[in-house]
JSON list of C-alpha atoms in Angstrom, two decimals:
[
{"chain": "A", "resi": 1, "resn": "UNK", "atom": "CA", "xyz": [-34.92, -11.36, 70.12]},
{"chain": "A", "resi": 2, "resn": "UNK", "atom": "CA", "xyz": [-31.77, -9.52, 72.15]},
{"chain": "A", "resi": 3, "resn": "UNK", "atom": "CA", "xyz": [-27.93, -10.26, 71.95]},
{"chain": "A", "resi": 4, "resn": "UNK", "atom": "CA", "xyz": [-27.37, -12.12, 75.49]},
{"chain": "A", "resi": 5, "resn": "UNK", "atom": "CA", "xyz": [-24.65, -9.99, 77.08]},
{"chain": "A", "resi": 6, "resn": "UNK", "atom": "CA", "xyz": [-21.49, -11.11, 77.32]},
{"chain": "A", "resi": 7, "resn": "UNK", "atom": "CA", "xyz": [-20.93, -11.75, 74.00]},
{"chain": "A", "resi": 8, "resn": "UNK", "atom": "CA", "xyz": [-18.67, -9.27, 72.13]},
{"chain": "A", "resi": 9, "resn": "UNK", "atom": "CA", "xyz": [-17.73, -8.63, 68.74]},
{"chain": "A", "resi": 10, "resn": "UNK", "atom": "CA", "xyz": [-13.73, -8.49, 68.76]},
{"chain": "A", "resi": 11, "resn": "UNK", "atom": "CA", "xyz": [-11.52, -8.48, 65.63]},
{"chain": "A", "resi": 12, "resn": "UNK", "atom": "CA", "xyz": [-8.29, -11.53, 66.24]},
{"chain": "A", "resi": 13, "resn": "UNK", "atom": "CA", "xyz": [-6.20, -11.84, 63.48]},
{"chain": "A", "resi": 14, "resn": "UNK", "atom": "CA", "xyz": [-8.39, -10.05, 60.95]},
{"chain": "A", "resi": 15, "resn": "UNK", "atom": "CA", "xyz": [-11.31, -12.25, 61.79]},
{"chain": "A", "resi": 16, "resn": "UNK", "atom": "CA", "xyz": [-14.76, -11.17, 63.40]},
{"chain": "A", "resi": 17, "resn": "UNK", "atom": "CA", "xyz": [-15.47, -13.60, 66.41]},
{"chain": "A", "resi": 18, "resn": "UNK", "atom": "CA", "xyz": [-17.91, -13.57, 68.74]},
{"chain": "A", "resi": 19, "resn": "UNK", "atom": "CA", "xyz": [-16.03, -13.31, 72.48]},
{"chain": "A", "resi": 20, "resn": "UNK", "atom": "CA", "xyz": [-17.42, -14.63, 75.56]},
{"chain": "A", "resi": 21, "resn": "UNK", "atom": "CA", "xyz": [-16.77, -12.67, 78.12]},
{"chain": "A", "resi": 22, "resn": "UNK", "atom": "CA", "xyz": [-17.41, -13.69, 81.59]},
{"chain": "A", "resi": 23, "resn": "UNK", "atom": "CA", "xyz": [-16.93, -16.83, 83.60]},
{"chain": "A", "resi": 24, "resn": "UNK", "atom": "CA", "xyz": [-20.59, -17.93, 82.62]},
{"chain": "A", "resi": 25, "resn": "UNK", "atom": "CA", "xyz": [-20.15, -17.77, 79.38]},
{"chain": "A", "resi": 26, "resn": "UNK", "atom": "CA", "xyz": [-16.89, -19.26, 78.48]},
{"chain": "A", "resi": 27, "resn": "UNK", "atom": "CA", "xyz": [-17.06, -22.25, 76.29]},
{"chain": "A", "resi": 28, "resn": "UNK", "atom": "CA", "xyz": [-14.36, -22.63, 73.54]},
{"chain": "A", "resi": 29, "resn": "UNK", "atom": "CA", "xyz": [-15.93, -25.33, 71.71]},
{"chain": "A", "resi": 30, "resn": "UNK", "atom": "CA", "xyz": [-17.81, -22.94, 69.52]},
{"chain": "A", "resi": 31, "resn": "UNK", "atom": "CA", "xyz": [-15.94, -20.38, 68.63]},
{"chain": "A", "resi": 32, "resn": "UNK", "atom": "CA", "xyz": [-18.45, -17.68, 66.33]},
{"chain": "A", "resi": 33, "resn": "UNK", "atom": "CA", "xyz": [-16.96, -16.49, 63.09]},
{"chain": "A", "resi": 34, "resn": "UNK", "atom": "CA", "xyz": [-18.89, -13.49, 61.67]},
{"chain": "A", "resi": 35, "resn": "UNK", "atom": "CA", "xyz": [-18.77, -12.41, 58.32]},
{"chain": "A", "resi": 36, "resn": "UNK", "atom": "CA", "xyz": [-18.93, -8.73, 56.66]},
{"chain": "A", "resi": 37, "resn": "UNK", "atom": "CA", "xyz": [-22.98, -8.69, 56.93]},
{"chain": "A", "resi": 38, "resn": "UNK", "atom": "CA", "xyz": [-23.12, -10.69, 60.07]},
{"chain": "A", "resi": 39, "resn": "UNK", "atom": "CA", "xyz": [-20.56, -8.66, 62.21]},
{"chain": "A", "resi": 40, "resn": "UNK", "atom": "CA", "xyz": [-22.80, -5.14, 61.04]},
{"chain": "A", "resi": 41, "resn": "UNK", "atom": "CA", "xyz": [-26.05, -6.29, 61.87]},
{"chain": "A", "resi": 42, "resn": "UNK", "atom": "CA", "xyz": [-24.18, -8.05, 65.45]},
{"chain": "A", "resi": 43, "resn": "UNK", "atom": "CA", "xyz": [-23.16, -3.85, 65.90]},
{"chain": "A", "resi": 44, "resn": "UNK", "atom": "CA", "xyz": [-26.46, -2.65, 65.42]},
{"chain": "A", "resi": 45, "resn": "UNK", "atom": "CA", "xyz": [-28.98, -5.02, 67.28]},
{"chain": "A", "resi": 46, "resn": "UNK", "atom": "CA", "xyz": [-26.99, -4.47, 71.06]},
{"chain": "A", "resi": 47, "resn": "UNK", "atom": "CA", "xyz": [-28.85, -3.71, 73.69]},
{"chain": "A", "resi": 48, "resn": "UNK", "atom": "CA", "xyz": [-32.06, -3.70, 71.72]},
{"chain": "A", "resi": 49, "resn": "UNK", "atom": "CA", "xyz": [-34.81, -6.13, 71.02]},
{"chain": "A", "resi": 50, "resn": "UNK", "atom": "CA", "xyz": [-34.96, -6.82, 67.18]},
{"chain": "A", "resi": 51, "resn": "UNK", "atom": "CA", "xyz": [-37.24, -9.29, 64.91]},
{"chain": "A", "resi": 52, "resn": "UNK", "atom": "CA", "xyz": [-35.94, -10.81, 61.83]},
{"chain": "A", "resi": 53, "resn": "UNK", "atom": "CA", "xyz": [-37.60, -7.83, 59.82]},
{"chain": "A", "resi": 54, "resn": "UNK", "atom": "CA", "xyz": [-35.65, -5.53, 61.71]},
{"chain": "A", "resi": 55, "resn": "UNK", "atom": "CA", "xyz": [-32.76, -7.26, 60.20]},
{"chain": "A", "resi": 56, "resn": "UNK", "atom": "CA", "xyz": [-34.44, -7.47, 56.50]},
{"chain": "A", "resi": 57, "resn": "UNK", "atom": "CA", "xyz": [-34.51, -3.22, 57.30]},
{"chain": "A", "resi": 58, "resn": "UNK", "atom": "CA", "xyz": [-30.70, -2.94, 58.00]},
{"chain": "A", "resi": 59, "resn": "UNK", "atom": "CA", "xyz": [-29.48, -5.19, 55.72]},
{"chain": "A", "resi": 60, "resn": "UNK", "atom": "CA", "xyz": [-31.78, -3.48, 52.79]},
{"chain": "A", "resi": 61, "resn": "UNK", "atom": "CA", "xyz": [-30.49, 0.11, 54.29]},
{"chain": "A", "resi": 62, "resn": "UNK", "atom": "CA", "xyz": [-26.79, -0.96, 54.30]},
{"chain": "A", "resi": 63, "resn": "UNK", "atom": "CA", "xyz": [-26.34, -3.14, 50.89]},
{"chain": "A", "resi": 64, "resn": "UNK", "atom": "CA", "xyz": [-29.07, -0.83, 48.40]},
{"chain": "A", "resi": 65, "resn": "UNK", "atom": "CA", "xyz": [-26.18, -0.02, 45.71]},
{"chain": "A", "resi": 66, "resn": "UNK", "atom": "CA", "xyz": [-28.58, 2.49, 44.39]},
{"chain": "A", "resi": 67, "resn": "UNK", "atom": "CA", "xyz": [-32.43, 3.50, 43.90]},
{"chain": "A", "resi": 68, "resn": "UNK", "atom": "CA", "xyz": [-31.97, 1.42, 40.72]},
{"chain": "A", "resi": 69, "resn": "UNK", "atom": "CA", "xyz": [-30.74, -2.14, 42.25]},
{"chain": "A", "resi": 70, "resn": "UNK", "atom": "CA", "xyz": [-31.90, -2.37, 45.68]},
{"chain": "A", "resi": 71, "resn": "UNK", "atom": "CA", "xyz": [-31.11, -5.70, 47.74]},
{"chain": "A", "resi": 72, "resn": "UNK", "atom": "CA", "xyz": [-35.20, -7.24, 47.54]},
{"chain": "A", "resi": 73, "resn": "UNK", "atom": "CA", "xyz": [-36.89, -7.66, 50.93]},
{"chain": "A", "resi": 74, "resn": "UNK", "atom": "CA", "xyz": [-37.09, -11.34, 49.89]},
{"chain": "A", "resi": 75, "resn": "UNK", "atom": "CA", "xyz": [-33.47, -12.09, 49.97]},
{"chain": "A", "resi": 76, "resn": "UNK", "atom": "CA", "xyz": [-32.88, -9.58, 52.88]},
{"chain": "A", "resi": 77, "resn": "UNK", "atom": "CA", "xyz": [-35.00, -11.55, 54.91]},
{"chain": "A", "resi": 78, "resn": "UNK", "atom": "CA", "xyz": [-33.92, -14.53, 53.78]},
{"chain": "A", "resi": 79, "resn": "UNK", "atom": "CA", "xyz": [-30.40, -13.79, 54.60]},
{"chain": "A", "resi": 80, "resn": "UNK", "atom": "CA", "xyz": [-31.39, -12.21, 58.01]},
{"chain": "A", "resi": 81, "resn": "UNK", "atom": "CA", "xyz": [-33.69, -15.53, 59.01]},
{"chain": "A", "resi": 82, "resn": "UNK", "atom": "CA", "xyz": [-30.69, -17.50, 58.33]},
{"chain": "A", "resi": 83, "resn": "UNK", "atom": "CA", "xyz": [-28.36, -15.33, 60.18]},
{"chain": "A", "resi": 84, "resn": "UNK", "atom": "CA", "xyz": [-30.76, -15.59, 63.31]},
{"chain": "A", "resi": 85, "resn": "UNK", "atom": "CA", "xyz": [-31.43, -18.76, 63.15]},
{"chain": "A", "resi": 86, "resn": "UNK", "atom": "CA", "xyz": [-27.31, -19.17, 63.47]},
{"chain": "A", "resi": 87, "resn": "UNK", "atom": "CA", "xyz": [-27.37, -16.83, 66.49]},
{"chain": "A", "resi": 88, "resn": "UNK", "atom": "CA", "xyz": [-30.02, -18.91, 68.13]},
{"chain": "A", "resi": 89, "resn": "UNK", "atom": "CA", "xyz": [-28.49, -22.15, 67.76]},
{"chain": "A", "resi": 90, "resn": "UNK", "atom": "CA", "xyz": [-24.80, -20.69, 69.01]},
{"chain": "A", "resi": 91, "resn": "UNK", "atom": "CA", "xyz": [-26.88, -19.51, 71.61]},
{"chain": "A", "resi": 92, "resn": "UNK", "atom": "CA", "xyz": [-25.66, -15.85, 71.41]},
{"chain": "A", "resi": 93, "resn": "UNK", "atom": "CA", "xyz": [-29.32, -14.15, 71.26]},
{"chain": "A", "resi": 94, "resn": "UNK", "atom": "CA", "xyz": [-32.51, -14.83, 73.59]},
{"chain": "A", "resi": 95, "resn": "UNK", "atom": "CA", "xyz": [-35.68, -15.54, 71.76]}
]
């Protein structure tokens, strides 16, 4: 997968949205809200080509509160094939 560009991460009135930028790309009918998680793993997958494991790997890296309680690969990928899944149907990533 790959973030289609155009699409920015912007922060409007506290919120995380997705922008389109770009006369191609405009459509306000679906605006994209991102969460906490959502809006770090939207940061670190530009202008790369990622797999839903790569986003297991980033959210494990980024939410392991210590050697003790580490997020599980199970819910980290989980959690990132939902979040994909989400970017596919806004249509905000290329398979």
């Amino acid at each position: 997968m790959r973030a289609r560009k155009g699409f920015n991460l912007r922060e409007v009135c506290g919120e995380q949205i997705i922008v389109a930028e770009g006369k191609e790309n405009i459509d306000f009918t679906n605006i994209i809200s991102m969460n906490e998680s959502s809006a770090f793993l939207w940061n670190n997958i530009q202008d790369k080509e990622f797999t839903i494991e790569d986003l297991a790997d980033l959210l494990i890296g980024e939410y392991m509160i210590d050697e003790n309680t580490p997020l599980d690969r199970e819910t980290a990928l989980a959690d990132a094939k939902a979040v994909a899944e989400k970017w596919i149907e806004a249509e905000i990533v290329e398979e």
